[in-house]
PDB file of C-alpha atoms in Angstrom:
ATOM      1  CA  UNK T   1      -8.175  26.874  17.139  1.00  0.00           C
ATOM      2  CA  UNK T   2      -4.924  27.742  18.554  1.00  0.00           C
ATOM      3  CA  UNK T   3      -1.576  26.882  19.000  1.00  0.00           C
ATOM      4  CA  UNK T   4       1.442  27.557  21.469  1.00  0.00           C
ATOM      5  CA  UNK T   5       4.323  27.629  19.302  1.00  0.00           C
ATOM      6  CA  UNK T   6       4.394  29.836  15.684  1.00  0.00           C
ATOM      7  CA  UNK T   7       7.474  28.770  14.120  1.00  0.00           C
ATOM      8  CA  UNK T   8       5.527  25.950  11.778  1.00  0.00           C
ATOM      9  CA  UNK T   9       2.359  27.676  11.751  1.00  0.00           C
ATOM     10  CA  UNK T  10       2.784  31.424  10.605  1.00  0.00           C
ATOM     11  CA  UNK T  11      -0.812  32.071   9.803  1.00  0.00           C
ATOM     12  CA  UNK T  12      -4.615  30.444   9.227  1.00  0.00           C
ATOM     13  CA  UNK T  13      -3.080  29.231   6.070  1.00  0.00           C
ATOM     14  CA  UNK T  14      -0.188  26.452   7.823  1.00  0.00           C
ATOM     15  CA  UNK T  15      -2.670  26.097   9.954  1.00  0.00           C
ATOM     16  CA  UNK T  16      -5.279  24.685   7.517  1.00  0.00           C
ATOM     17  CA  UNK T  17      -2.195  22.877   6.041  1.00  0.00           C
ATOM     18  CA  UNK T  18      -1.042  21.004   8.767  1.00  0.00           C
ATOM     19  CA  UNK T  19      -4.708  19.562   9.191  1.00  0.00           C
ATOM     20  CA  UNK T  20      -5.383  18.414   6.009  1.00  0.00           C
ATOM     21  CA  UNK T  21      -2.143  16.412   6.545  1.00  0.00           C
ATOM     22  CA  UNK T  22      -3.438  15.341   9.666  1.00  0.00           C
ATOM     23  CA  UNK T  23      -6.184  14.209   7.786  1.00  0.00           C
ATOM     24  CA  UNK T  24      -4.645  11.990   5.448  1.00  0.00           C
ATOM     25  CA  UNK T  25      -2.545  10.480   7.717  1.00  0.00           C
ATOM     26  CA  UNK T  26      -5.298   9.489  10.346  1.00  0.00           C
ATOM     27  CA  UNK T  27      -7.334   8.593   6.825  1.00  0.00           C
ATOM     28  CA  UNK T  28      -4.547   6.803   5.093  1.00  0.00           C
ATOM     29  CA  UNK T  29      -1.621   5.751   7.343  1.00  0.00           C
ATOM     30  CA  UNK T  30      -3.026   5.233  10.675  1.00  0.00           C
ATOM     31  CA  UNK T  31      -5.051   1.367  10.915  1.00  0.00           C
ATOM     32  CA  UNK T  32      -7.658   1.801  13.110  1.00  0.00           C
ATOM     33  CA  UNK T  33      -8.572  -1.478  15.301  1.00  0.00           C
ATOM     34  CA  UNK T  34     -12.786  -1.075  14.664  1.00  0.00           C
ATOM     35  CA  UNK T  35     -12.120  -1.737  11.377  1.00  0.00           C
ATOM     36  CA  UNK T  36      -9.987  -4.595  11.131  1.00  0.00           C
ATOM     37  CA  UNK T  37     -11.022  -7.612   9.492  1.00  0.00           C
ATOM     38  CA  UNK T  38     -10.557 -10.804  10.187  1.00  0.00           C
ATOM     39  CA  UNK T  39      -8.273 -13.133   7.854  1.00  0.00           C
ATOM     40  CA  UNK T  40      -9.934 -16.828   6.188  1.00  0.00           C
ATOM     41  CA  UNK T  41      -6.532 -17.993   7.540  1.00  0.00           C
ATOM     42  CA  UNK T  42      -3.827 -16.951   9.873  1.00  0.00           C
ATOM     43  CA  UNK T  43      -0.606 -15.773   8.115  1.00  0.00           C
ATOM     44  CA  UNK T  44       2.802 -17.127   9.681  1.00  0.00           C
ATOM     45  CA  UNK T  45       5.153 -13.884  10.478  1.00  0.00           C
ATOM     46  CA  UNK T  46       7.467 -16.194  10.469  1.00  0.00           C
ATOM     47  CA  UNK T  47       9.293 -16.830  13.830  1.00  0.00           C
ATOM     48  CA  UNK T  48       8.440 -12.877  14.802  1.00  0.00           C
ATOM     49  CA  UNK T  49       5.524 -13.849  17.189  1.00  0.00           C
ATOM     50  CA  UNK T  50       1.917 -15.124  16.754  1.00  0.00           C
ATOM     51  CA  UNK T  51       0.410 -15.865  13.244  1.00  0.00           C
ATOM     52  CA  UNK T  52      -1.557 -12.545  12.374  1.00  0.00           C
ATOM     53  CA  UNK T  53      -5.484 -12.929  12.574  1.00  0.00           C
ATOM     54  CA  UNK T  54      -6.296  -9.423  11.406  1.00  0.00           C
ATOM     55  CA  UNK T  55      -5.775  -7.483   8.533  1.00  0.00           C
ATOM     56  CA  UNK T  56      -4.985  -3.585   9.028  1.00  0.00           C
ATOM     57  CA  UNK T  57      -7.587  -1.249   7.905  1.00  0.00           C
ATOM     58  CA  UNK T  58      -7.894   2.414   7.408  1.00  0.00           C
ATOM     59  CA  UNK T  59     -11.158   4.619   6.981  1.00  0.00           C
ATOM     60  CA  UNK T  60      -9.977   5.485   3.440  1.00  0.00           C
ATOM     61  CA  UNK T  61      -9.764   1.595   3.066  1.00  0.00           C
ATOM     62  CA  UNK T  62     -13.026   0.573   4.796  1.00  0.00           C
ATOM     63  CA  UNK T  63     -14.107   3.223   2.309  1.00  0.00           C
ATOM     64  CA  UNK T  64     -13.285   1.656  -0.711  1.00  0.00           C
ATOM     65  CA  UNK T  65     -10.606   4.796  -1.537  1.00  0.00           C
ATOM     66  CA  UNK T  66      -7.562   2.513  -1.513  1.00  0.00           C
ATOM     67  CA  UNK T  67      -6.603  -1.339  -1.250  1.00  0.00           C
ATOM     68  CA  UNK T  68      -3.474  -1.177   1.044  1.00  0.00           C
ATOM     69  CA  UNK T  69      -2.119   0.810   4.757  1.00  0.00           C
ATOM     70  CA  UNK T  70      -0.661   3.513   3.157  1.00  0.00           C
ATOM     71  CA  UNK T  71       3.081   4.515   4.580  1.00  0.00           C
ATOM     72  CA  UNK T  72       3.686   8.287   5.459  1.00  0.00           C
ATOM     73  CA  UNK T  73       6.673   7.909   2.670  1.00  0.00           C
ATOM     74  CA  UNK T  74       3.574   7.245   0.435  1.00  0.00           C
ATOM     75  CA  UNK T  75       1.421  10.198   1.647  1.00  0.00           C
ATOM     76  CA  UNK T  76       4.448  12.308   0.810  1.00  0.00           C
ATOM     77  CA  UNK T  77       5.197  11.375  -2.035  1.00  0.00           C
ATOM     78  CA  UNK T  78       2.010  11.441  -3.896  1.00  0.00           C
ATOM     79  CA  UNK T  79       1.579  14.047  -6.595  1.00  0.00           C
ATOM     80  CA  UNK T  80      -2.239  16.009  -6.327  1.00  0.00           C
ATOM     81  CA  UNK T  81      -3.499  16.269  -9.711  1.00  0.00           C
ATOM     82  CA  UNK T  82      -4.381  19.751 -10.639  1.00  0.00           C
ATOM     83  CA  UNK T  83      -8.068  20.847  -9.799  1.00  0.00           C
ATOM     84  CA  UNK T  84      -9.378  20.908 -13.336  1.00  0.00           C
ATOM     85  CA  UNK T  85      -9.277  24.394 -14.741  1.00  0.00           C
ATOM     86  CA  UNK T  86     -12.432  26.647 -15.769  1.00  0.00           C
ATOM     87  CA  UNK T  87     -12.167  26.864 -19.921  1.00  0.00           C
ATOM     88  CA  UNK T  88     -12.226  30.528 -20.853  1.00  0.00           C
ATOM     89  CA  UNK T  89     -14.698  31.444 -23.422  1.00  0.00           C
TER      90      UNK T  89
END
């Protein structure tokens, strides 16, 4: 894999970075339209166009890893829990 511009991507390392966020955001964020599923009723929006007929859904949701379209503020934000640590003998 390569890249034309270094000044985000210094080594392997930002490299392997910047795809695990691209990752989680096509995983998390982005609602892909194979998976959408169909509301029991249409939802007014309320004088902003047509009632909505489809709910978003993203692989980590079609998954069962989350309930909601995450935001990227979300994906952000979220603190990893620490990879649990071997216990020393």
């Amino acid at each position: 894999m390569g890249r034309r511009v270094n000044t985000l991507c210094q080594g392997e390392d930002g490299l392997q970075q910047q795809r695990a966020l691209f990752h989680v955001y096509h995983n998390f964020v982005l609602p892909h339209a194979s998976l959408c599923q169909p509301l029991l009723a249409p939802e007014a929006t309320n004088g902003r166009g047509s009632a909505k007929l489809w709910r978003p859904c993203t692989p980590a949701m079609a998954a069962g890893l989350t309930d909601h379209v995450w935001t990227l503020q979300e994906v952000l934000r979220y603190r990893v829990p620490p990879w649990p640590q071997p216990q020393a003998v």
